[in-house]
XYZ file of C-alpha atoms in Angstrom:
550
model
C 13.410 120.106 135.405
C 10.099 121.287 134.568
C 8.161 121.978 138.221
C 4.918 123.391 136.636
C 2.395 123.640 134.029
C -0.444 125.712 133.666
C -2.954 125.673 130.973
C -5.906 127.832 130.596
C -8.612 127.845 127.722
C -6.851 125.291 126.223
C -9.130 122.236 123.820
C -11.206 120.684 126.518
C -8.785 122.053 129.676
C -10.830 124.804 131.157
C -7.791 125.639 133.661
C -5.584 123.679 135.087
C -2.558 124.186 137.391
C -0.218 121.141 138.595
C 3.152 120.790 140.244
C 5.791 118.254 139.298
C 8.740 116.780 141.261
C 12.037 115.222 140.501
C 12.253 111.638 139.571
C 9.706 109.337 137.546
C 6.275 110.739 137.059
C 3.501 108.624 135.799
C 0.826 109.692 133.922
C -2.143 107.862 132.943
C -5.539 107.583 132.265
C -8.180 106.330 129.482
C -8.045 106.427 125.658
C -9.015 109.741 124.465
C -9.403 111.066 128.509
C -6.919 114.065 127.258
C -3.002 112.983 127.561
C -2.466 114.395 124.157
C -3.810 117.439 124.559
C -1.878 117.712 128.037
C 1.127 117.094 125.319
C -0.305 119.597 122.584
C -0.445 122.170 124.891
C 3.279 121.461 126.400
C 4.124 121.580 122.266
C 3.225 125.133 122.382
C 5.642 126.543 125.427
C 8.389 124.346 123.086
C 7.795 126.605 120.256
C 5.154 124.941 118.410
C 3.037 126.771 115.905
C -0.411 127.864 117.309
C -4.065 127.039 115.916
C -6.941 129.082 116.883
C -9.032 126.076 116.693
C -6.990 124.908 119.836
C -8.341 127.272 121.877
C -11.425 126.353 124.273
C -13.751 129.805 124.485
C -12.456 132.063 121.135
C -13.525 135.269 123.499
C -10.426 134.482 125.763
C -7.245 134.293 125.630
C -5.440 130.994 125.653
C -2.340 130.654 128.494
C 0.381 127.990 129.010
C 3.081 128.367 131.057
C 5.873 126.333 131.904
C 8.431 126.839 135.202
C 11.939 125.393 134.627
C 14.846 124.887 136.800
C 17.455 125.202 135.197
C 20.460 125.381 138.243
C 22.052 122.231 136.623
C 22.057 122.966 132.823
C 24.873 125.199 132.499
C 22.526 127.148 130.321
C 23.912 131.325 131.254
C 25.916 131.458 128.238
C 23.119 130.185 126.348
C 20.529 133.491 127.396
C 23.440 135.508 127.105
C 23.661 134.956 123.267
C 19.636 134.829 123.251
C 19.385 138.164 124.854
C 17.394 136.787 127.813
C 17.631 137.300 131.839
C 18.952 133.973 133.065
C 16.709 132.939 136.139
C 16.827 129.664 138.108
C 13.462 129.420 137.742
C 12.251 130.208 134.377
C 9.158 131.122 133.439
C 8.035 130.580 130.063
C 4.564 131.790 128.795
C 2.895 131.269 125.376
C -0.290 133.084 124.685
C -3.094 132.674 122.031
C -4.932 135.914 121.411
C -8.957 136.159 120.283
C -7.816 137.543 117.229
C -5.603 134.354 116.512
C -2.207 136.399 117.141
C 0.035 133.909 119.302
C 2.783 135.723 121.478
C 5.944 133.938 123.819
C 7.628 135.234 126.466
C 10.542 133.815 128.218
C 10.978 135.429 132.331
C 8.773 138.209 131.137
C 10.918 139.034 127.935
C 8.725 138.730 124.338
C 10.096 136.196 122.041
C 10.219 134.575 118.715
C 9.173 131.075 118.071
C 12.627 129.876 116.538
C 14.505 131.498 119.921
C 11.702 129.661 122.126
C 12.808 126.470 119.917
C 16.314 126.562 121.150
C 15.829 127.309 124.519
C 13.214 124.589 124.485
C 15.723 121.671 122.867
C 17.765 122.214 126.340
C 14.631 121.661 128.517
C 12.599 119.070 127.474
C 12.411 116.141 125.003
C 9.033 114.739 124.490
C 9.612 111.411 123.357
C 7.248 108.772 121.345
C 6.763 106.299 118.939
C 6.689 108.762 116.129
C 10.029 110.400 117.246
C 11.873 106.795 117.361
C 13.511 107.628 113.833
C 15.770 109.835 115.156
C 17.758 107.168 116.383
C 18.298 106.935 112.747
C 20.023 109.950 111.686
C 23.649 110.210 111.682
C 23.893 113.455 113.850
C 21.970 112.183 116.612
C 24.037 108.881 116.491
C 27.387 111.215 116.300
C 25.586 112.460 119.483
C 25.211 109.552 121.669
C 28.958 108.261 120.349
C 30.778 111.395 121.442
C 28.792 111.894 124.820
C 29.868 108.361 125.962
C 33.504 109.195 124.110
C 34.126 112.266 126.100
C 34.758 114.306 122.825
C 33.090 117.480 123.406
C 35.798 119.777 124.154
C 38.165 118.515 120.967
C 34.562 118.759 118.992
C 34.335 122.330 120.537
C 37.977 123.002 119.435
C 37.007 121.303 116.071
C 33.828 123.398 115.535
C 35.733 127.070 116.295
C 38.602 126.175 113.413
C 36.330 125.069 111.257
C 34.412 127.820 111.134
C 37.724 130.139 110.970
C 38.426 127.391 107.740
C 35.225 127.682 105.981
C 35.461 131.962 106.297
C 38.982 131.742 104.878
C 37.887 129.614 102.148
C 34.939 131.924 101.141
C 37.480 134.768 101.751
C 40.192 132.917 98.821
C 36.973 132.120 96.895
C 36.219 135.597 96.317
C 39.959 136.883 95.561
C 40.413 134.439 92.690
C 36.693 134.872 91.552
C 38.543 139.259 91.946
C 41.876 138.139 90.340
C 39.789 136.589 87.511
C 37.523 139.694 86.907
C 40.774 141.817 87.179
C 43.004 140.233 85.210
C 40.752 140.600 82.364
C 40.406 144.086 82.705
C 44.260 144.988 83.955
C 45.906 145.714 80.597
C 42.792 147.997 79.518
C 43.311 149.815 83.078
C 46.960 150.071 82.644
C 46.478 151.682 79.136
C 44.056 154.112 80.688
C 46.156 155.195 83.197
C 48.944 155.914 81.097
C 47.182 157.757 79.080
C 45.914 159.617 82.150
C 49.574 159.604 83.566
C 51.382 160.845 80.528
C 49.886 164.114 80.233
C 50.937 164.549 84.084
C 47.425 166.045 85.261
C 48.375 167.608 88.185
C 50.411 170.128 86.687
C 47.419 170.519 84.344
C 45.752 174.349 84.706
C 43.160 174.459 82.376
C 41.645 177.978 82.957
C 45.269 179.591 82.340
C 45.919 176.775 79.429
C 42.990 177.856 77.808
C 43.851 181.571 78.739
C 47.218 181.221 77.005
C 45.901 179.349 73.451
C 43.550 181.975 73.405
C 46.232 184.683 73.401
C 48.614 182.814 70.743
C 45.902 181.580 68.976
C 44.439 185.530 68.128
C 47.679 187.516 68.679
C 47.475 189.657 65.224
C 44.199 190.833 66.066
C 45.058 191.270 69.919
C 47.957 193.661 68.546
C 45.711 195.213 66.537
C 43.431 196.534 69.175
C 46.358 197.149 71.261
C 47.767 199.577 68.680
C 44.399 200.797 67.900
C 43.254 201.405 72.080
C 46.592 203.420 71.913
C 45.988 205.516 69.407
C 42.621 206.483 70.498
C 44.326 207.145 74.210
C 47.092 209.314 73.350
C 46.869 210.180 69.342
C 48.825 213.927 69.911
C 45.338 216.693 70.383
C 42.997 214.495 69.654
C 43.750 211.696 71.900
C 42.021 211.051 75.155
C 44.933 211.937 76.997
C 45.115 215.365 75.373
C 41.495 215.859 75.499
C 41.494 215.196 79.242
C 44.287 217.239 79.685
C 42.799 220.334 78.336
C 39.578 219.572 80.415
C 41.345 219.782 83.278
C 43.184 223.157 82.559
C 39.365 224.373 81.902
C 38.854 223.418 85.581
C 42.108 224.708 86.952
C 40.676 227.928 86.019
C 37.652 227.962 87.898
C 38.646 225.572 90.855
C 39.027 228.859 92.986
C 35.230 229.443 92.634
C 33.972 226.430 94.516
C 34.761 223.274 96.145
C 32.672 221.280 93.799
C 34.864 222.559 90.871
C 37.684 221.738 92.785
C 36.400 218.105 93.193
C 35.993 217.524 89.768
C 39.140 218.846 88.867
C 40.723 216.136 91.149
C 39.032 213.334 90.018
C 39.504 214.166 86.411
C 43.428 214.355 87.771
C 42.965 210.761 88.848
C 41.713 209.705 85.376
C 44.544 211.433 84.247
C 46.381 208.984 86.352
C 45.097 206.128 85.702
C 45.218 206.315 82.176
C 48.789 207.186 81.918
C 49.581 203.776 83.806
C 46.458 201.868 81.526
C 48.737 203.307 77.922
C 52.153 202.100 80.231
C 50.661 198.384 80.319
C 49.082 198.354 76.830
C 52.677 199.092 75.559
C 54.296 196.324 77.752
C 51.334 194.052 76.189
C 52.036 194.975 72.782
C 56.063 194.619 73.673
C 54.836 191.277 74.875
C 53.096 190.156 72.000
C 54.619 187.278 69.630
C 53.552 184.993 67.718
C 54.707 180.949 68.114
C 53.554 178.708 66.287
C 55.354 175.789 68.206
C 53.916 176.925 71.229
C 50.645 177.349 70.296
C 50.585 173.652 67.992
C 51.628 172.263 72.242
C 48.486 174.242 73.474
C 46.354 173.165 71.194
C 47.274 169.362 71.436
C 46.839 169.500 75.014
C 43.973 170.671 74.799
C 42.586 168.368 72.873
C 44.019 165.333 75.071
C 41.862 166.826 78.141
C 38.985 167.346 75.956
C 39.041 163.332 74.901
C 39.508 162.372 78.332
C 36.917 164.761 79.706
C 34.704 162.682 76.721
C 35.982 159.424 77.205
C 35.626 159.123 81.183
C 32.195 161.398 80.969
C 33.762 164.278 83.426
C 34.193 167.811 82.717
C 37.159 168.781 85.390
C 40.805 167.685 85.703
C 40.292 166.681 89.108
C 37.773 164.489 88.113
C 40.454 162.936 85.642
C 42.922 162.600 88.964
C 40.498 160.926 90.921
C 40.152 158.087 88.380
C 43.855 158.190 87.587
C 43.960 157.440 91.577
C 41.152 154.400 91.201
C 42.885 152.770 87.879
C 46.315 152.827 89.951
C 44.439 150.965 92.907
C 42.927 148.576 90.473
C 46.451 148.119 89.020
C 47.995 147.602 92.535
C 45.580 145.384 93.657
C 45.635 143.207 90.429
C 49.449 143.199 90.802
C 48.907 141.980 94.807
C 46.171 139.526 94.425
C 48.711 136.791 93.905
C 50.212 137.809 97.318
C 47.177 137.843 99.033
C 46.201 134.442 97.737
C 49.429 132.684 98.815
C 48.879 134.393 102.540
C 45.228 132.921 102.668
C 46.208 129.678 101.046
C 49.004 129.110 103.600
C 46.540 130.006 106.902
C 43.659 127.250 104.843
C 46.653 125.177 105.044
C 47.425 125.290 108.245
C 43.913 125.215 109.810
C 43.501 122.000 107.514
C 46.136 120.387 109.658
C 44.894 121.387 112.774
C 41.494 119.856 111.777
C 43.016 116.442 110.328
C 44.492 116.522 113.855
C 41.455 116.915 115.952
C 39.262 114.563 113.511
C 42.081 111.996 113.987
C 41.455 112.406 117.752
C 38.070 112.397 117.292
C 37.889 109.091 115.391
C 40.182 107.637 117.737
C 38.109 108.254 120.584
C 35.023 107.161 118.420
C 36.604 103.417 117.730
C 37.981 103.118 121.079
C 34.181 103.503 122.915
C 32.091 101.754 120.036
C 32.703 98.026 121.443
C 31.428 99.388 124.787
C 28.295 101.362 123.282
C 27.633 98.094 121.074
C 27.810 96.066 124.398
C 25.911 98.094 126.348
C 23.098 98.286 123.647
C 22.956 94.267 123.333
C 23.144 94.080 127.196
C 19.821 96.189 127.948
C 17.942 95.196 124.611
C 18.049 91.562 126.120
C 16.774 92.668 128.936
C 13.828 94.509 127.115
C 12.792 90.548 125.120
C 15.651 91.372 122.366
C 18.331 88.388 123.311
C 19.504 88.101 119.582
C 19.606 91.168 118.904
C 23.219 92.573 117.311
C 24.147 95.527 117.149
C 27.733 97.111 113.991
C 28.930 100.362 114.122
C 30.572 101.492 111.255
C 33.063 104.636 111.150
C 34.177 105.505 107.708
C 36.937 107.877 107.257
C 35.847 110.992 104.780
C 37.896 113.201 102.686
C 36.169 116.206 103.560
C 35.521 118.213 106.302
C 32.038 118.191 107.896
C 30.159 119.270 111.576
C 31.075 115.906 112.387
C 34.779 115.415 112.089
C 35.684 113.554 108.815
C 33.371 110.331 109.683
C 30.407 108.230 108.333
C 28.637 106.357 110.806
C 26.413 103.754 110.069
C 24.558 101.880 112.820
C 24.297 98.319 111.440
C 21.352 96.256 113.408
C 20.385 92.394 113.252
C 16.973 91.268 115.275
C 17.362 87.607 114.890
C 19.993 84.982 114.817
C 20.356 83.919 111.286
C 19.596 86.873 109.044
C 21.592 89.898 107.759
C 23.153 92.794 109.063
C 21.687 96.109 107.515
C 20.746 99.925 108.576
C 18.722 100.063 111.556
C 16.216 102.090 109.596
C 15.786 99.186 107.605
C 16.093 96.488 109.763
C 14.530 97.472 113.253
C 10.421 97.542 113.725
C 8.940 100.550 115.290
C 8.587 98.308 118.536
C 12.294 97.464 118.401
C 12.622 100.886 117.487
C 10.827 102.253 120.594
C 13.282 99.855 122.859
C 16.755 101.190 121.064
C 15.695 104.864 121.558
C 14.651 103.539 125.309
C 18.353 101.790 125.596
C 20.172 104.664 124.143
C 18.918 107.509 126.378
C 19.451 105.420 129.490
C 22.878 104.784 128.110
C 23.265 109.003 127.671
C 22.091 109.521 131.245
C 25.246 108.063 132.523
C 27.239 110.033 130.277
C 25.901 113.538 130.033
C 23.155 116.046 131.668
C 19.955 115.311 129.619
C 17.190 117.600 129.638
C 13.811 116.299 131.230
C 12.653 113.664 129.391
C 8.443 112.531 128.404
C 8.105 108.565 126.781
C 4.606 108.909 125.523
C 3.806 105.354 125.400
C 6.648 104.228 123.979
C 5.924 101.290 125.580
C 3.250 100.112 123.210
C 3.199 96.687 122.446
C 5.240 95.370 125.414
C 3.823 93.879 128.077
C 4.656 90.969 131.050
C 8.500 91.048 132.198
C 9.835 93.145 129.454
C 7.425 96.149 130.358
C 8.747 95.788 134.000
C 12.004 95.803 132.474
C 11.265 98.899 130.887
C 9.776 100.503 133.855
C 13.405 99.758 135.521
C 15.150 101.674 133.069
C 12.991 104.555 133.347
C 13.301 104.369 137.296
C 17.060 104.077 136.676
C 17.145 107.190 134.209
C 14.786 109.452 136.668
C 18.192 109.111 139.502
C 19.649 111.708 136.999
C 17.375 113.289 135.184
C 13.635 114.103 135.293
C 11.544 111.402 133.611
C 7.818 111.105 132.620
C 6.211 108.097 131.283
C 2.696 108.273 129.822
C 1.903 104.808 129.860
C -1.247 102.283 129.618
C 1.154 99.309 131.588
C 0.485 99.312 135.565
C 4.257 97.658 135.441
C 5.601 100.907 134.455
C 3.317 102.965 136.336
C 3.967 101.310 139.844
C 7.314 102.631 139.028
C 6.365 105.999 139.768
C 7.749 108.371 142.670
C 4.683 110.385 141.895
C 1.088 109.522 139.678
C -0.690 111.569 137.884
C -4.240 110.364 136.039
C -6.143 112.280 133.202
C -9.633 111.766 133.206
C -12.454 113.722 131.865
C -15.655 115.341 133.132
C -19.024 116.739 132.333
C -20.000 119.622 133.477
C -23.006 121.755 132.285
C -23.106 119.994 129.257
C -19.678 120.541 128.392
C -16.682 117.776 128.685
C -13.295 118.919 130.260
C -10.365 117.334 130.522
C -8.759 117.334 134.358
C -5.239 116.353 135.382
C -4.973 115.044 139.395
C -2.039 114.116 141.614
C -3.168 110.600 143.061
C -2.707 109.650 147.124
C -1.401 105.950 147.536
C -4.735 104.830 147.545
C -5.521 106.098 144.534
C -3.039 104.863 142.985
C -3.757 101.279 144.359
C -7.506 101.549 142.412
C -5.757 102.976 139.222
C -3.371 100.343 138.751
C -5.805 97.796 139.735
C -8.281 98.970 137.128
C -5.074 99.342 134.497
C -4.797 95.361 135.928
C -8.231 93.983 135.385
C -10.531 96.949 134.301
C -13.108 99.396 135.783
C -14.653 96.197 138.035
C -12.049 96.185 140.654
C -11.517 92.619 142.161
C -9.765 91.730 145.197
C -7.166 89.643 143.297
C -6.651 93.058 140.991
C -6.173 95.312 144.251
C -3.792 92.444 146.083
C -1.790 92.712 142.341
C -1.445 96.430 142.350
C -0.265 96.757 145.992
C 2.384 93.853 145.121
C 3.315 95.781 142.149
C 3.719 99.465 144.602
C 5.913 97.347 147.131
């Protein structure tokens, strides 16, 4: 229930600050005295856009703030999954900057508009003439059938497999939309990999393939400058070897002399040595040495395989070639699965589509079996409110499709008067009769589920005598659950009241503002006696008033 309100540099509201209470609060006062902008500014904590032209004195900063309690609404899971500190009393703030930047907070936490929205919905429903088409729309008619039905925990059931449904059915969407795409490319990825597979890649060596082509591919030449490295080496006196040899004999001589000598005799002995092993491997080499044709004709068409799948696949390493061997087997595989995959997911669809015809089956059973009580409820209270003839058809049509709402239509069917037609209540209700249904509906909900506080602004337009009193009973009625306010021009409805509230305006300094006080008992005599007969208060008007307070 809202408790409090304060405004501050808001249109003509300088500041204001008032408390509210349980039950039915009346709030009147004069055309144009300020109970819209009491209402504009309320629009704001619920998430409304702001308007720098809303705000008083554009050097300050524009405040409203709201206090809620909210012990009753079940509402914790709700600021869980909005981030927010649940509080008892919650405080929410909405504030217009100088520089037309608007900010929200909810218990001291900075939020955005659409969260403030949501929270909001559970709060408070401001309620007039304009917002009587709701009672029109097939969700909120859904609503008000399943609250008096008792179907909110098979809805909630409903709601949780559907949604597991509709993700599976996205989910097969997408494989056969894959399986589709695939299966046009499959045979052109099972060519590729075996042509990738063929050539068996991981044996593949290509620095020692190319190594050994090289070799076959030049081996005259390569014994030629085997033969030719030899002779040079160890050609008898003239050879290298000889040469060196009698070098070192030259330095045997004079290795006594001198340690330096010495050294180099030593290290010409190790060239000695080395050389004699470098002629021992030329002459396995050269033993080596063959020529193959066969073998070389298999090195050179292997190499050119790798070399038009390093150009076809744009890579320059075997690995490379391995990797997408890997991804075209993958492709393959998962080509070769899909059709597994898609029976799996079309059996679980399956499934959760008979757990769903199961719960909207329950669902629609409920639905039929409360209509004729919703239908006689409705005629019973819109008699009461100067509607005797009216007739009210609810109409449940069975779907072939899933939706939010179970697999129902609904059509509310509405006759005013004896003798004519049935047809949609958009169609066939005024905006008076309107303005009653929405009345008769929400006092129907209040025995049925926890509504959130609740503002008629002057819904009751129009009415007046015994069907206005009959309105202000229905309002009293509703406020023994729920929180209601009534802004209302009828002193029937406002001697209703457990508490009165008048807007009223006042110059000051040459400026207008727009006040809000709590009236004592004999204030609220005069109002309603002035709502009776006008500002001239007779005694007849005052003997009324206090007839219609007792």
């Amino acid at each position: 229930m809202l408790t409090s309100l304060y405004i501050k540099n808001y249109a003509l509201i300088d500041e204001l600050e008032v408390k509210f209470e349980n039950g039915l609060t009346i709030i009147t006062g004069e055309t144009g005295a300020g109970k819209s902008i009491l209402l504009g500014g309320l629009a704001l904590v619920l998430g409304k856009r702001a308007d720098l032209s809303q705000v008083k004195n554009s050097d300050e900063k524009c405040i409203i703030e709201t206090v809620f309690d909210v012990a009753n609404y079940d509402l914790k899971s709700l600021f869980k999954s909005l981030d927010l500190d649940y509080e008892v009393n919650t405080i929410i703030r909405r504030e217009i900057l100088p520089s037309g930047k608007s900010r929200a907070f909810i218990n001291d936490t900075p939020v955005t508009l659409d969260n403030l929205a949501i929270l909001s919905d559970y709060l408070i429903d401001v309620h007039s003439q304009h917002q009587t088409m709701q009672v029109t729309e097939d969700d909120y008619q859904f609503k008000v059938i399943d609250a008096l039905a008792k179907n909110q925990i098979v809805i909630e059931a409903y709601s949780g497999i559907l949604k597991d449904y509709k993700s599976l059915q996205k989910s097969l969407e997408k494989l056969q939309v894959s399986k589709t795409e695939l299966i046009k490319e499959h045979d052109y990825n099972l060519f590729l990999f075996k042509e990738l597979n063929e050539i068996q890649l991981e044996s593949i060596k290509l620095e020692e393939l190319e190594e050994q082509y090289e070799e076959l591919n030049n081996v005259e030449i390569i014994g030629e400058k085997l033969s030719i490295a030899k002779s040079i080496l160890n050609t008898e006196d003239v050879g290298v070897v000889d040469q060196l040899n009698a070098a070192k004999q030259e330095l045997t001589r004079i290795s006594s002399f001198g340690k330096s000598y010495e050294a180099l005799r030593e290290r010409l002995s190790s060239i000695n040595i080395e050389l004699d092993d470098i002629l021992v491997e030329l002459d396995n080499l050269e033993e080596k040495l063959s020529s193959d044709p066969r073998e070389l004709e298999r090195l050179s068409e292997q190499l050119r395989i790798v070399n038009n799948l390093f150009q076809k696949h744009s890579v320059s390493e075997i690995d490379d070639l391995i990797t997408i061997k890997t991804e075209l087997q993958n492709k393959i595989d998962d080509t070769e699965s899909l059709d597994d995959s898609i029976a799996d997911l079309e059996k679980k669809i399956h499934k959760l589509e008979a757990e769903l015809n199961q719960k909207a089956s329950e669902i629609r059973a409920n639905r039929k079996k409360i209509i004729p009580l919703l239908v006689s409820k409705l005629e019973a209270i819109l008699s009461d409110l100067g509607m005797p003839n009216a007739k009210f058809k609810i109409d449940l049509e069975e779907l072939n499709h899933f939706t939010p709402n179970g697999k129902d239509a609904i059509q509310f069917l509405f006759m005013a008067n004896k003798g004519s037609n049935f047809n949609e209540l958009k169609k066939a209700a005024s905006g008076g009769e309107l303005s009653r249904i929405m009345l008769a509906i929400k006092s129907i909900l209040a025995d049925y589920i926890q509504l959130p506080t609740i503002m008629f602004d002057e819904i009751d337009t129009g009415v007046s005598g015994e069907i206005s009193n009959k309105m202000g009973a229905i309002m009293k009625k509703m406020s023994q659950r729920m929180q209601v306010f009534a802004i209302t021009h009828l002193p029937q409805i406002a001697a209703k009241g457990d508490s009165h509230f008048k807007v009223f305006k006042t110059d000051k300094e040459d400026v207008t503002l727009t006040q809000l006080k709590k009236l004592s008992e004999d204030e609220r005599i005069v109002e309603i006696a002035q709502m009776l007969g006008g500002l001239n208060v007779t005694e007849s008007a005052m003997a009324h008033a206090k007839q219609l307070l007792n």
